[in-house]
Amino acid sequence: MERKLKISEMIPKDRMLPLVFAFTFNMAVYAGARMIAGEWRHYNIEGAFDQQIPLWAPSAAIYVGCYLFWAWNYICIARQSKKDMCRFFAADFLSRVACFAVYLLFPTTNTRPTIAPDGFWNRVVLLVYKLDAADNLFPSIHCLVSWFCYIGLRGRKEYSLWYRGASLVMAVLVCISTLTTKQHVVIDVFGGVLLAEACYFVAKRPAVWKRYEKVLDQVNRKILRKEAGNAG
């Protein structure tokens, strides 16, 4: 009988913190910006081209299902060398700081179509609309995270060429799905992709990723000491 892989074997203990923090900080940025700026004036930056993009409800499968893609690729990246892992998660952190600032300084919205509650995928889109208000749009975090999932594997030979290519294809499909579900407009997509590239470029600087590494090491040491104390 094959032994089941333990979560501790899949993700080393000292790599759990970046994953947990990335998820928690992302949620805090998204919810926090909404709580602060929810009643502020929001700007509609929808263009003529956006109005020509049709709603295609089945693309909600990609828009919603991409969370599995995000989780798996972030786990893969957390298992990379410490330097590469720190560079990536430092970039991820910087991107959310930038998103939070933009969501407060320039709140955006869009015009959602009227959808009849007929058919499974129409109902899925309506549920997405209900759970996710038309704010925090520029830059698109869906596009940002999906592009990060590709960046983190780009050019790395330890991953097969087909999976690196599949990650690129999936990232592009997620970007398209944000448009065909009418959740975002074109400028939101480009904003997310460009922000990911810019933050990753900045995080390559030793002064940036080493600072992230230093804080990570300090917190991990405190956690390990606490666990050792509890065990004793």
mmCIF file of the C-alpha atoms, coordinates in Angstrom:
data_MODEL
# 
_entry.id   MODEL 
# 
loop_
_atom_site.group_PDB 
_atom_site.id 
_atom_site.type_symbol 
_atom_site.label_atom_id 
_atom_site.label_alt_id 
_atom_site.label_comp_id 
_atom_site.label_asym_id 
_atom_site.label_entity_id 
_atom_site.label_seq_id 
_atom_site.pdbx_PDB_ins_code 
_atom_site.Cartn_x 
_atom_site.Cartn_y 
_atom_site.Cartn_z 
_atom_site.occupancy 
_atom_site.B_iso_or_equiv 
_atom_site.pdbx_formal_charge 
_atom_site.auth_seq_id 
_atom_site.auth_comp_id 
_atom_site.auth_asym_id 
_atom_site.auth_atom_id 
_atom_site.pdbx_PDB_model_num 
ATOM 1   C CA . MET A 1 1   ? 0.000   0.000  0.000   1.00 0.00 ? 1   MET A CA 1 
ATOM 2   C CA . GLU A 1 2   ? 1.358   3.405  -0.943  1.00 0.00 ? 2   GLU A CA 1 
ATOM 3   C CA . ARG A 1 3   ? 2.063   5.811  1.905   1.00 0.00 ? 3   ARG A CA 1 
ATOM 4   C CA . LYS A 1 4   ? 0.070   9.028  1.772   1.00 0.00 ? 4   LYS A CA 1 
ATOM 5   C CA . LEU A 1 5   ? 2.172   12.165 1.479   1.00 0.00 ? 5   LEU A CA 1 
ATOM 6   C CA . LYS A 1 6   ? 1.953   14.268 4.625   1.00 0.00 ? 6   LYS A CA 1 
ATOM 7   C CA . ILE A 1 7   ? 1.379   18.001 4.288   1.00 0.00 ? 7   ILE A CA 1 
ATOM 8   C CA . SER A 1 8   ? 4.651   18.567 6.207   1.00 0.00 ? 8   SER A CA 1 
ATOM 9   C CA . GLU A 1 9   ? 6.479   16.600 3.517   1.00 0.00 ? 9   GLU A CA 1 
ATOM 10  C CA . MET A 1 10  ? 4.847   18.580 0.726   1.00 0.00 ? 10  MET A CA 1 
ATOM 11  C CA . ILE A 1 11  ? 5.511   21.966 2.364   1.00 0.00 ? 11  ILE A CA 1 
ATOM 12  C CA . PRO A 1 12  ? 8.497   22.282 4.729   1.00 0.00 ? 12  PRO A CA 1 
ATOM 13  C CA . LYS A 1 13  ? 7.569   23.870 8.049   1.00 0.00 ? 13  LYS A CA 1 
ATOM 14  C CA . ASP A 1 14  ? 9.707   26.957 7.455   1.00 0.00 ? 14  ASP A CA 1 
ATOM 15  C CA . ARG A 1 15  ? 7.935   27.545 4.131   1.00 0.00 ? 15  ARG A CA 1 
ATOM 16  C CA . MET A 1 16  ? 4.414   27.487 5.540   1.00 0.00 ? 16  MET A CA 1 
ATOM 17  C CA . LEU A 1 17  ? 4.644   31.031 6.887   1.00 0.00 ? 17  LEU A CA 1 
ATOM 18  C CA . PRO A 1 18  ? 5.064   32.759 3.482   1.00 0.00 ? 18  PRO A CA 1 
ATOM 19  C CA . LEU A 1 19  ? 2.072   30.832 2.122   1.00 0.00 ? 19  LEU A CA 1 
ATOM 20  C CA . VAL A 1 20  ? -0.157  31.579 5.103   1.00 0.00 ? 20  VAL A CA 1 
ATOM 21  C CA . PHE A 1 21  ? 0.877   35.226 5.205   1.00 0.00 ? 21  PHE A CA 1 
ATOM 22  C CA . ALA A 1 22  ? 0.378   35.690 1.444   1.00 0.00 ? 22  ALA A CA 1 
ATOM 23  C CA . PHE A 1 23  ? -3.169  34.333 1.696   1.00 0.00 ? 23  PHE A CA 1 
ATOM 24  C CA . THR A 1 24  ? -4.022  36.303 4.844   1.00 0.00 ? 24  THR A CA 1 
ATOM 25  C CA . PHE A 1 25  ? -2.547  39.576 3.623   1.00 0.00 ? 25  PHE A CA 1 
ATOM 26  C CA . ASN A 1 26  ? -4.327  39.234 0.272   1.00 0.00 ? 26  ASN A CA 1 
ATOM 27  C CA . MET A 1 27  ? -7.683  38.833 2.035   1.00 0.00 ? 27  MET A CA 1 
ATOM 28  C CA . ALA A 1 28  ? -6.903  41.722 4.382   1.00 0.00 ? 28  ALA A CA 1 
ATOM 29  C CA . VAL A 1 29  ? -6.045  44.037 1.477   1.00 0.00 ? 29  VAL A CA 1 
ATOM 30  C CA . TYR A 1 30  ? -9.156  43.115 -0.480  1.00 0.00 ? 30  TYR A CA 1 
ATOM 31  C CA . ALA A 1 31  ? -11.583 43.296 2.434   1.00 0.00 ? 31  ALA A CA 1 
ATOM 32  C CA . GLY A 1 32  ? -9.861  46.253 4.076   1.00 0.00 ? 32  GLY A CA 1 
ATOM 33  C CA . ALA A 1 33  ? -9.960  48.418 0.956   1.00 0.00 ? 33  ALA A CA 1 
ATOM 34  C CA . ARG A 1 34  ? -13.649 47.612 0.552   1.00 0.00 ? 34  ARG A CA 1 
ATOM 35  C CA . MET A 1 35  ? -14.415 48.493 4.160   1.00 0.00 ? 35  MET A CA 1 
ATOM 36  C CA . ILE A 1 36  ? -12.574 51.809 3.929   1.00 0.00 ? 36  ILE A CA 1 
ATOM 37  C CA . ALA A 1 37  ? -13.503 52.973 0.435   1.00 0.00 ? 37  ALA A CA 1 
ATOM 38  C CA . GLY A 1 38  ? -16.766 51.102 -0.101  1.00 0.00 ? 38  GLY A CA 1 
ATOM 39  C CA . GLU A 1 39  ? -18.899 54.248 0.091   1.00 0.00 ? 39  GLU A CA 1 
ATOM 40  C CA . TRP A 1 40  ? -16.472 56.522 -1.708  1.00 0.00 ? 40  TRP A CA 1 
ATOM 41  C CA . ARG A 1 41  ? -16.925 57.679 -5.249  1.00 0.00 ? 41  ARG A CA 1 
ATOM 42  C CA . HIS A 1 42  ? -15.830 54.988 -7.703  1.00 0.00 ? 42  HIS A CA 1 
ATOM 43  C CA . TYR A 1 43  ? -14.689 55.666 -11.258 1.00 0.00 ? 43  TYR A CA 1 
ATOM 44  C CA . ASN A 1 44  ? -15.859 53.629 -14.235 1.00 0.00 ? 44  ASN A CA 1 
ATOM 45  C CA . ILE A 1 45  ? -12.887 53.231 -16.599 1.00 0.00 ? 45  ILE A CA 1 
ATOM 46  C CA . GLU A 1 46  ? -14.713 50.930 -18.987 1.00 0.00 ? 46  GLU A CA 1 
ATOM 47  C CA . GLY A 1 47  ? -13.840 51.691 -22.606 1.00 0.00 ? 47  GLY A CA 1 
ATOM 48  C CA . ALA A 1 48  ? -15.586 51.191 -25.930 1.00 0.00 ? 48  ALA A CA 1 
ATOM 49  C CA . PHE A 1 49  ? -13.698 47.938 -26.530 1.00 0.00 ? 49  PHE A CA 1 
ATOM 50  C CA . ASP A 1 50  ? -14.865 46.554 -23.184 1.00 0.00 ? 50  ASP A CA 1 
ATOM 51  C CA . GLN A 1 51  ? -18.454 47.134 -24.217 1.00 0.00 ? 51  GLN A CA 1 
ATOM 52  C CA . GLN A 1 52  ? -17.903 44.954 -27.278 1.00 0.00 ? 52  GLN A CA 1 
ATOM 53  C CA . ILE A 1 53  ? -16.725 41.964 -25.231 1.00 0.00 ? 53  ILE A CA 1 
ATOM 54  C CA . PRO A 1 54  ? -19.667 39.595 -24.800 1.00 0.00 ? 54  PRO A CA 1 
ATOM 55  C CA . LEU A 1 55  ? -20.607 37.895 -21.573 1.00 0.00 ? 55  LEU A CA 1 
ATOM 56  C CA . TRP A 1 56  ? -19.806 34.184 -21.769 1.00 0.00 ? 56  TRP A CA 1 
ATOM 57  C CA . ALA A 1 57  ? -21.106 32.648 -18.567 1.00 0.00 ? 57  ALA A CA 1 
ATOM 58  C CA . PRO A 1 58  ? -19.256 29.283 -18.831 1.00 0.00 ? 58  PRO A CA 1 
ATOM 59  C CA . SER A 1 59  ? -15.952 31.157 -18.443 1.00 0.00 ? 59  SER A CA 1 
ATOM 60  C CA . ALA A 1 60  ? -16.932 31.432 -14.781 1.00 0.00 ? 60  ALA A CA 1 
ATOM 61  C CA . ALA A 1 61  ? -15.505 27.901 -14.499 1.00 0.00 ? 61  ALA A CA 1 
ATOM 62  C CA . ILE A 1 62  ? -12.035 29.370 -15.103 1.00 0.00 ? 62  ILE A CA 1 
ATOM 63  C CA . TYR A 1 63  ? -12.669 32.485 -13.032 1.00 0.00 ? 63  TYR A CA 1 
ATOM 64  C CA . VAL A 1 64  ? -13.687 30.408 -9.990  1.00 0.00 ? 64  VAL A CA 1 
ATOM 65  C CA . GLY A 1 65  ? -11.596 27.298 -10.628 1.00 0.00 ? 65  GLY A CA 1 
ATOM 66  C CA . CYS A 1 66  ? -8.324  29.216 -10.857 1.00 0.00 ? 66  CYS A CA 1 
ATOM 67  C CA . TYR A 1 67  ? -8.000  29.150 -7.064  1.00 0.00 ? 67  TYR A CA 1 
ATOM 68  C CA . LEU A 1 68  ? -6.747  25.559 -7.347  1.00 0.00 ? 68  LEU A CA 1 
ATOM 69  C CA . PHE A 1 69  ? -4.185  26.703 -9.924  1.00 0.00 ? 69  PHE A CA 1 
ATOM 70  C CA . TRP A 1 70  ? -3.036  29.453 -7.582  1.00 0.00 ? 70  TRP A CA 1 
ATOM 71  C CA . ALA A 1 71  ? -2.742  27.150 -4.573  1.00 0.00 ? 71  ALA A CA 1 
ATOM 72  C CA . TRP A 1 72  ? -0.715  24.488 -6.378  1.00 0.00 ? 72  TRP A CA 1 
ATOM 73  C CA . ASN A 1 73  ? 1.706   26.880 -8.063  1.00 0.00 ? 73  ASN A CA 1 
ATOM 74  C CA . TYR A 1 74  ? 2.274   28.878 -4.885  1.00 0.00 ? 74  TYR A CA 1 
ATOM 75  C CA . ILE A 1 75  ? 3.083   25.629 -3.073  1.00 0.00 ? 75  ILE A CA 1 
ATOM 76  C CA . CYS A 1 76  ? 5.524   24.712 -5.849  1.00 0.00 ? 76  CYS A CA 1 
ATOM 77  C CA . ILE A 1 77  ? 7.194   28.118 -5.556  1.00 0.00 ? 77  ILE A CA 1 
ATOM 78  C CA . ALA A 1 78  ? 7.397   27.844 -1.760  1.00 0.00 ? 78  ALA A CA 1 
ATOM 79  C CA . ARG A 1 79  ? 9.463   24.677 -2.258  1.00 0.00 ? 79  ARG A CA 1 
ATOM 80  C CA . GLN A 1 80  ? 12.091  26.415 -4.375  1.00 0.00 ? 80  GLN A CA 1 
ATOM 81  C CA . SER A 1 81  ? 15.479  27.573 -3.070  1.00 0.00 ? 81  SER A CA 1 
ATOM 82  C CA . LYS A 1 82  ? 15.190  29.994 -0.180  1.00 0.00 ? 82  LYS A CA 1 
ATOM 83  C CA . LYS A 1 83  ? 16.509  32.869 -2.264  1.00 0.00 ? 83  LYS A CA 1 
ATOM 84  C CA . ASP A 1 84  ? 14.008  32.314 -5.076  1.00 0.00 ? 84  ASP A CA 1 
ATOM 85  C CA . MET A 1 85  ? 11.186  31.745 -2.630  1.00 0.00 ? 85  MET A CA 1 
ATOM 86  C CA . CYS A 1 86  ? 11.962  34.983 -0.794  1.00 0.00 ? 86  CYS A CA 1 
ATOM 87  C CA . ARG A 1 87  ? 12.212  36.930 -4.035  1.00 0.00 ? 87  ARG A CA 1 
ATOM 88  C CA . PHE A 1 88  ? 8.810   35.665 -5.114  1.00 0.00 ? 88  PHE A CA 1 
ATOM 89  C CA . PHE A 1 89  ? 6.954   36.240 -1.868  1.00 0.00 ? 89  PHE A CA 1 
ATOM 90  C CA . ALA A 1 90  ? 8.580   39.635 -1.386  1.00 0.00 ? 90  ALA A CA 1 
ATOM 91  C CA . ALA A 1 91  ? 7.193   40.572 -4.808  1.00 0.00 ? 91  ALA A CA 1 
ATOM 92  C CA . ASP A 1 92  ? 3.801   39.163 -3.842  1.00 0.00 ? 92  ASP A CA 1 
ATOM 93  C CA . PHE A 1 93  ? 3.792   41.319 -0.693  1.00 0.00 ? 93  PHE A CA 1 
ATOM 94  C CA . LEU A 1 94  ? 4.821   44.476 -2.566  1.00 0.00 ? 94  LEU A CA 1 
ATOM 95  C CA . SER A 1 95  ? 2.065   43.923 -5.107  1.00 0.00 ? 95  SER A CA 1 
ATOM 96  C CA . ARG A 1 96  ? -0.635  43.825 -2.427  1.00 0.00 ? 96  ARG A CA 1 
ATOM 97  C CA . VAL A 1 97  ? 0.695   46.998 -0.808  1.00 0.00 ? 97  VAL A CA 1 
ATOM 98  C CA . ALA A 1 98  ? 0.467   48.659 -4.238  1.00 0.00 ? 98  ALA A CA 1 
ATOM 99  C CA . CYS A 1 99  ? -3.045  47.278 -4.783  1.00 0.00 ? 99  CYS A CA 1 
ATOM 100 C CA . PHE A 1 100 ? -4.221  48.599 -1.423  1.00 0.00 ? 100 PHE A CA 1 
ATOM 101 C CA . ALA A 1 101 ? -2.879  52.059 -2.210  1.00 0.00 ? 101 ALA A CA 1 
ATOM 102 C CA . VAL A 1 102 ? -4.521  52.153 -5.643  1.00 0.00 ? 102 VAL A CA 1 
ATOM 103 C CA . TYR A 1 103 ? -7.844  50.820 -4.347  1.00 0.00 ? 103 TYR A CA 1 
ATOM 104 C CA . LEU A 1 104 ? -7.953  53.735 -1.906  1.00 0.00 ? 104 LEU A CA 1 
ATOM 105 C CA . LEU A 1 105 ? -6.506  56.459 -4.116  1.00 0.00 ? 105 LEU A CA 1 
ATOM 106 C CA . PHE A 1 106 ? -8.424  55.535 -7.264  1.00 0.00 ? 106 PHE A CA 1 
ATOM 107 C CA . PRO A 1 107 ? -11.457 53.323 -6.517  1.00 0.00 ? 107 PRO A CA 1 
ATOM 108 C CA . THR A 1 108 ? -12.935 51.847 -9.700  1.00 0.00 ? 108 THR A CA 1 
ATOM 109 C CA . THR A 1 109 ? -16.122 50.083 -10.715 1.00 0.00 ? 109 THR A CA 1 
ATOM 110 C CA . ASN A 1 110 ? -17.756 48.786 -13.869 1.00 0.00 ? 110 ASN A CA 1 
ATOM 111 C CA . THR A 1 111 ? -21.181 48.173 -15.353 1.00 0.00 ? 111 THR A CA 1 
ATOM 112 C CA . ARG A 1 112 ? -22.391 44.634 -14.928 1.00 0.00 ? 112 ARG A CA 1 
ATOM 113 C CA . PRO A 1 113 ? -24.895 43.195 -17.386 1.00 0.00 ? 113 PRO A CA 1 
ATOM 114 C CA . THR A 1 114 ? -28.381 42.106 -16.474 1.00 0.00 ? 114 THR A CA 1 
ATOM 115 C CA . ILE A 1 115 ? -28.404 38.310 -16.471 1.00 0.00 ? 115 ILE A CA 1 
ATOM 116 C CA . ALA A 1 116 ? -31.472 36.103 -16.388 1.00 0.00 ? 116 ALA A CA 1 
ATOM 117 C CA . PRO A 1 117 ? -31.173 33.340 -13.750 1.00 0.00 ? 117 PRO A CA 1 
ATOM 118 C CA . ASP A 1 118 ? -31.549 30.687 -16.446 1.00 0.00 ? 118 ASP A CA 1 
ATOM 119 C CA . GLY A 1 119 ? -29.042 27.866 -16.725 1.00 0.00 ? 119 GLY A CA 1 
ATOM 120 C CA . PHE A 1 120 ? -26.293 26.677 -14.417 1.00 0.00 ? 120 PHE A CA 1 
ATOM 121 C CA . TRP A 1 121 ? -23.495 29.019 -15.525 1.00 0.00 ? 121 TRP A CA 1 
ATOM 122 C CA . ASN A 1 122 ? -25.727 32.097 -15.465 1.00 0.00 ? 122 ASN A CA 1 
ATOM 123 C CA . ARG A 1 123 ? -26.521 31.287 -11.859 1.00 0.00 ? 123 ARG A CA 1 
ATOM 124 C CA . VAL A 1 124 ? -22.815 30.837 -11.091 1.00 0.00 ? 124 VAL A CA 1 
ATOM 125 C CA . VAL A 1 125 ? -22.047 34.282 -12.531 1.00 0.00 ? 125 VAL A CA 1 
ATOM 126 C CA . LEU A 1 126 ? -24.885 35.819 -10.531 1.00 0.00 ? 126 LEU A CA 1 
ATOM 127 C CA . LEU A 1 127 ? -23.495 34.196 -7.397  1.00 0.00 ? 127 LEU A CA 1 
ATOM 128 C CA . VAL A 1 128 ? -20.048 35.662 -8.156  1.00 0.00 ? 128 VAL A CA 1 
ATOM 129 C CA . TYR A 1 129 ? -21.654 39.085 -8.593  1.00 0.00 ? 129 TYR A CA 1 
ATOM 130 C CA . LYS A 1 130 ? -23.453 38.678 -5.270  1.00 0.00 ? 130 LYS A CA 1 
ATOM 131 C CA . LEU A 1 131 ? -20.334 37.654 -3.352  1.00 0.00 ? 131 LEU A CA 1 
ATOM 132 C CA . ASP A 1 132 ? -17.925 40.050 -5.037  1.00 0.00 ? 132 ASP A CA 1 
ATOM 133 C CA . ALA A 1 133 ? -18.981 43.689 -5.341  1.00 0.00 ? 133 ALA A CA 1 
ATOM 134 C CA . ALA A 1 134 ? -17.954 45.724 -8.388  1.00 0.00 ? 134 ALA A CA 1 
ATOM 135 C CA . ASP A 1 135 ? -15.002 47.389 -6.703  1.00 0.00 ? 135 ASP A CA 1 
ATOM 136 C CA . ASN A 1 136 ? -11.283 46.732 -6.133  1.00 0.00 ? 136 ASN A CA 1 
ATOM 137 C CA . LEU A 1 137 ? -11.054 46.288 -9.883  1.00 0.00 ? 137 LEU A CA 1 
ATOM 138 C CA . PHE A 1 138 ? -7.878  48.089 -10.981 1.00 0.00 ? 138 PHE A CA 1 
ATOM 139 C CA . PRO A 1 139 ? -5.504  46.341 -10.941 1.00 0.00 ? 139 PRO A CA 1 
ATOM 140 C CA . SER A 1 140 ? -7.134  42.917 -11.168 1.00 0.00 ? 140 SER A CA 1 
ATOM 141 C CA . ILE A 1 141 ? -5.894  40.630 -8.398  1.00 0.00 ? 141 ILE A CA 1 
ATOM 142 C CA . HIS A 1 142 ? -7.159  37.640 -10.412 1.00 0.00 ? 142 HIS A CA 1 
ATOM 143 C CA . CYS A 1 143 ? -4.791  38.598 -13.221 1.00 0.00 ? 143 CYS A CA 1 
ATOM 144 C CA . LEU A 1 144 ? -2.016  39.611 -10.825 1.00 0.00 ? 144 LEU A CA 1 
ATOM 145 C CA . VAL A 1 145 ? -1.950  36.289 -8.965  1.00 0.00 ? 145 VAL A CA 1 
ATOM 146 C CA . SER A 1 146 ? -2.356  34.213 -12.120 1.00 0.00 ? 146 SER A CA 1 
ATOM 147 C CA . TRP A 1 147 ? 0.583   35.993 -13.745 1.00 0.00 ? 147 TRP A CA 1 
ATOM 148 C CA . PHE A 1 148 ? 2.637   35.500 -10.595 1.00 0.00 ? 148 PHE A CA 1 
ATOM 149 C CA . CYS A 1 149 ? 1.902   31.771 -10.906 1.00 0.00 ? 149 CYS A CA 1 
ATOM 150 C CA . TYR A 1 150 ? 3.534   31.861 -14.328 1.00 0.00 ? 150 TYR A CA 1 
ATOM 151 C CA . ILE A 1 151 ? 6.418   34.151 -13.303 1.00 0.00 ? 151 ILE A CA 1 
ATOM 152 C CA . GLY A 1 152 ? 7.361   31.855 -10.429 1.00 0.00 ? 152 GLY A CA 1 
ATOM 153 C CA . LEU A 1 153 ? 7.918   28.938 -12.814 1.00 0.00 ? 153 LEU A CA 1 
ATOM 154 C CA . ARG A 1 154 ? 9.134   30.848 -15.853 1.00 0.00 ? 154 ARG A CA 1 
ATOM 155 C CA . GLY A 1 155 ? 12.465  29.615 -17.160 1.00 0.00 ? 155 GLY A CA 1 
ATOM 156 C CA . ARG A 1 156 ? 12.904  27.068 -14.367 1.00 0.00 ? 156 ARG A CA 1 
ATOM 157 C CA . LYS A 1 157 ? 14.121  23.723 -15.722 1.00 0.00 ? 157 LYS A CA 1 
ATOM 158 C CA . GLU A 1 158 ? 13.008  21.699 -12.704 1.00 0.00 ? 158 GLU A CA 1 
ATOM 159 C CA . TYR A 1 159 ? 9.468   22.042 -14.013 1.00 0.00 ? 159 TYR A CA 1 
ATOM 160 C CA . SER A 1 160 ? 8.565   20.357 -17.261 1.00 0.00 ? 160 SER A CA 1 
ATOM 161 C CA . LEU A 1 161 ? 8.181   22.513 -20.343 1.00 0.00 ? 161 LEU A CA 1 
ATOM 162 C CA . TRP A 1 162 ? 4.578   21.435 -20.744 1.00 0.00 ? 162 TRP A CA 1 
ATOM 163 C CA . TYR A 1 163 ? 3.664   22.532 -17.201 1.00 0.00 ? 163 TYR A CA 1 
ATOM 164 C CA . ARG A 1 164 ? 5.384   25.874 -17.568 1.00 0.00 ? 164 ARG A CA 1 
ATOM 165 C CA . GLY A 1 165 ? 3.504   26.311 -20.828 1.00 0.00 ? 165 GLY A CA 1 
ATOM 166 C CA . ALA A 1 166 ? 0.267   25.188 -19.191 1.00 0.00 ? 166 ALA A CA 1 
ATOM 167 C CA . SER A 1 167 ? 0.778   27.764 -16.438 1.00 0.00 ? 167 SER A CA 1 
ATOM 168 C CA . LEU A 1 168 ? 1.163   30.498 -19.044 1.00 0.00 ? 168 LEU A CA 1 
ATOM 169 C CA . VAL A 1 169 ? -1.951  29.315 -20.884 1.00 0.00 ? 169 VAL A CA 1 
ATOM 170 C CA . MET A 1 170 ? -3.915  29.157 -17.633 1.00 0.00 ? 170 MET A CA 1 
ATOM 171 C CA . ALA A 1 171 ? -2.789  32.657 -16.646 1.00 0.00 ? 171 ALA A CA 1 
ATOM 172 C CA . VAL A 1 172 ? -3.943  34.011 -20.023 1.00 0.00 ? 172 VAL A CA 1 
ATOM 173 C CA . LEU A 1 173 ? -7.262  32.154 -19.749 1.00 0.00 ? 173 LEU A CA 1 
ATOM 174 C CA . VAL A 1 174 ? -7.878  33.625 -16.301 1.00 0.00 ? 174 VAL A CA 1 
ATOM 175 C CA . CYS A 1 175 ? -7.209  37.100 -17.681 1.00 0.00 ? 175 CYS A CA 1 
ATOM 176 C CA . ILE A 1 176 ? -9.699  36.466 -20.480 1.00 0.00 ? 176 ILE A CA 1 
ATOM 177 C CA . SER A 1 177 ? -12.268 35.066 -18.051 1.00 0.00 ? 177 SER A CA 1 
ATOM 178 C CA . THR A 1 178 ? -12.183 38.289 -16.025 1.00 0.00 ? 178 THR A CA 1 
ATOM 179 C CA . LEU A 1 179 ? -13.406 40.047 -19.164 1.00 0.00 ? 179 LEU A CA 1 
ATOM 180 C CA . THR A 1 180 ? -15.939 37.470 -20.380 1.00 0.00 ? 180 THR A CA 1 
ATOM 181 C CA . THR A 1 181 ? -17.563 37.253 -16.944 1.00 0.00 ? 181 THR A CA 1 
ATOM 182 C CA . LYS A 1 182 ? -17.698 41.070 -17.026 1.00 0.00 ? 182 LYS A CA 1 
ATOM 183 C CA . GLN A 1 183 ? -15.878 41.218 -13.713 1.00 0.00 ? 183 GLN A CA 1 
ATOM 184 C CA . HIS A 1 184 ? -13.129 43.454 -15.077 1.00 0.00 ? 184 HIS A CA 1 
ATOM 185 C CA . VAL A 1 185 ? -12.197 45.661 -17.996 1.00 0.00 ? 185 VAL A CA 1 
ATOM 186 C CA . VAL A 1 186 ? -9.126  45.506 -20.215 1.00 0.00 ? 186 VAL A CA 1 
ATOM 187 C CA . ILE A 1 187 ? -7.102  48.083 -18.290 1.00 0.00 ? 187 ILE A CA 1 
ATOM 188 C CA . ASP A 1 188 ? -7.618  46.044 -15.096 1.00 0.00 ? 188 ASP A CA 1 
ATOM 189 C CA . VAL A 1 189 ? -6.031  43.048 -16.818 1.00 0.00 ? 189 VAL A CA 1 
ATOM 190 C CA . PHE A 1 190 ? -2.984  44.946 -18.048 1.00 0.00 ? 190 PHE A CA 1 
ATOM 191 C CA . GLY A 1 191 ? -2.672  46.623 -14.659 1.00 0.00 ? 191 GLY A CA 1 
ATOM 192 C CA . GLY A 1 192 ? -2.514  43.262 -12.889 1.00 0.00 ? 192 GLY A CA 1 
ATOM 193 C CA . VAL A 1 193 ? 0.029   41.750 -15.278 1.00 0.00 ? 193 VAL A CA 1 
ATOM 194 C CA . LEU A 1 194 ? 2.294   44.813 -15.340 1.00 0.00 ? 194 LEU A CA 1 
ATOM 195 C CA . LEU A 1 195 ? 2.177   45.169 -11.568 1.00 0.00 ? 195 LEU A CA 1 
ATOM 196 C CA . ALA A 1 196 ? 3.262   41.540 -11.141 1.00 0.00 ? 196 ALA A CA 1 
ATOM 197 C CA . GLU A 1 197 ? 6.207   42.050 -13.490 1.00 0.00 ? 197 GLU A CA 1 
ATOM 198 C CA . ALA A 1 198 ? 7.202   45.341 -11.840 1.00 0.00 ? 198 ALA A CA 1 
ATOM 199 C CA . CYS A 1 199 ? 7.084   43.962 -8.308  1.00 0.00 ? 199 CYS A CA 1 
ATOM 200 C CA . TYR A 1 200 ? 9.038   40.855 -9.280  1.00 0.00 ? 200 TYR A CA 1 
ATOM 201 C CA . PHE A 1 201 ? 11.674  43.065 -10.904 1.00 0.00 ? 201 PHE A CA 1 
ATOM 202 C CA . VAL A 1 202 ? 11.982  45.166 -7.738  1.00 0.00 ? 202 VAL A CA 1 
ATOM 203 C CA . ALA A 1 203 ? 12.044  42.107 -5.472  1.00 0.00 ? 203 ALA A CA 1 
ATOM 204 C CA . LYS A 1 204 ? 15.097  40.752 -7.316  1.00 0.00 ? 204 LYS A CA 1 
ATOM 205 C CA . ARG A 1 205 ? 17.151  43.474 -5.651  1.00 0.00 ? 205 ARG A CA 1 
ATOM 206 C CA . PRO A 1 206 ? 19.062  41.951 -2.700  1.00 0.00 ? 206 PRO A CA 1 
ATOM 207 C CA . ALA A 1 207 ? 18.070  44.864 -0.468  1.00 0.00 ? 207 ALA A CA 1 
ATOM 208 C CA . VAL A 1 208 ? 14.423  43.849 -0.957  1.00 0.00 ? 208 VAL A CA 1 
ATOM 209 C CA . TRP A 1 209 ? 14.355  40.061 -0.842  1.00 0.00 ? 209 TRP A CA 1 
ATOM 210 C CA . LYS A 1 210 ? 16.986  39.838 1.891   1.00 0.00 ? 210 LYS A CA 1 
ATOM 211 C CA . ARG A 1 211 ? 14.862  42.126 4.052   1.00 0.00 ? 211 ARG A CA 1 
ATOM 212 C CA . TYR A 1 212 ? 11.941  39.759 3.519   1.00 0.00 ? 212 TYR A CA 1 
ATOM 213 C CA . GLU A 1 213 ? 14.216  36.808 4.351   1.00 0.00 ? 213 GLU A CA 1 
ATOM 214 C CA . LYS A 1 214 ? 15.391  38.472 7.563   1.00 0.00 ? 214 LYS A CA 1 
ATOM 215 C CA . VAL A 1 215 ? 11.848  39.066 8.808   1.00 0.00 ? 215 VAL A CA 1 
ATOM 216 C CA . LEU A 1 216 ? 10.830  35.550 7.782   1.00 0.00 ? 216 LEU A CA 1 
ATOM 217 C CA . ASP A 1 217 ? 13.730  34.011 9.697   1.00 0.00 ? 217 ASP A CA 1 
ATOM 218 C CA . GLN A 1 218 ? 12.955  36.061 12.798  1.00 0.00 ? 218 GLN A CA 1 
ATOM 219 C CA . VAL A 1 219 ? 9.303   34.998 12.838  1.00 0.00 ? 219 VAL A CA 1 
ATOM 220 C CA . ASN A 1 220 ? 10.123  31.359 12.105  1.00 0.00 ? 220 ASN A CA 1 
ATOM 221 C CA . ARG A 1 221 ? 12.616  31.275 14.989  1.00 0.00 ? 221 ARG A CA 1 
ATOM 222 C CA . LYS A 1 222 ? 9.985   32.649 17.363  1.00 0.00 ? 222 LYS A CA 1 
ATOM 223 C CA . ILE A 1 223 ? 7.479   30.035 16.199  1.00 0.00 ? 223 ILE A CA 1 
ATOM 224 C CA . LEU A 1 224 ? 9.995   27.215 16.629  1.00 0.00 ? 224 LEU A CA 1 
ATOM 225 C CA . ARG A 1 225 ? 10.943  28.432 20.117  1.00 0.00 ? 225 ARG A CA 1 
ATOM 226 C CA . LYS A 1 226 ? 7.298   28.585 21.101  1.00 0.00 ? 226 LYS A CA 1 
ATOM 227 C CA . GLU A 1 227 ? 6.689   25.081 19.782  1.00 0.00 ? 227 GLU A CA 1 
ATOM 228 C CA . ALA A 1 228 ? 9.750   23.794 21.642  1.00 0.00 ? 228 ALA A CA 1 
ATOM 229 C CA . GLY A 1 229 ? 8.517   25.443 24.824  1.00 0.00 ? 229 GLY A CA 1 
ATOM 230 C CA . ASN A 1 230 ? 5.055   23.919 24.471  1.00 0.00 ? 230 ASN A CA 1 
ATOM 231 C CA . ALA A 1 231 ? 6.565   20.500 23.805  1.00 0.00 ? 231 ALA A CA 1 
ATOM 232 C CA . GLY A 1 232 ? 8.687   20.800 26.933  1.00 0.00 ? 232 GLY A CA 1 
# 
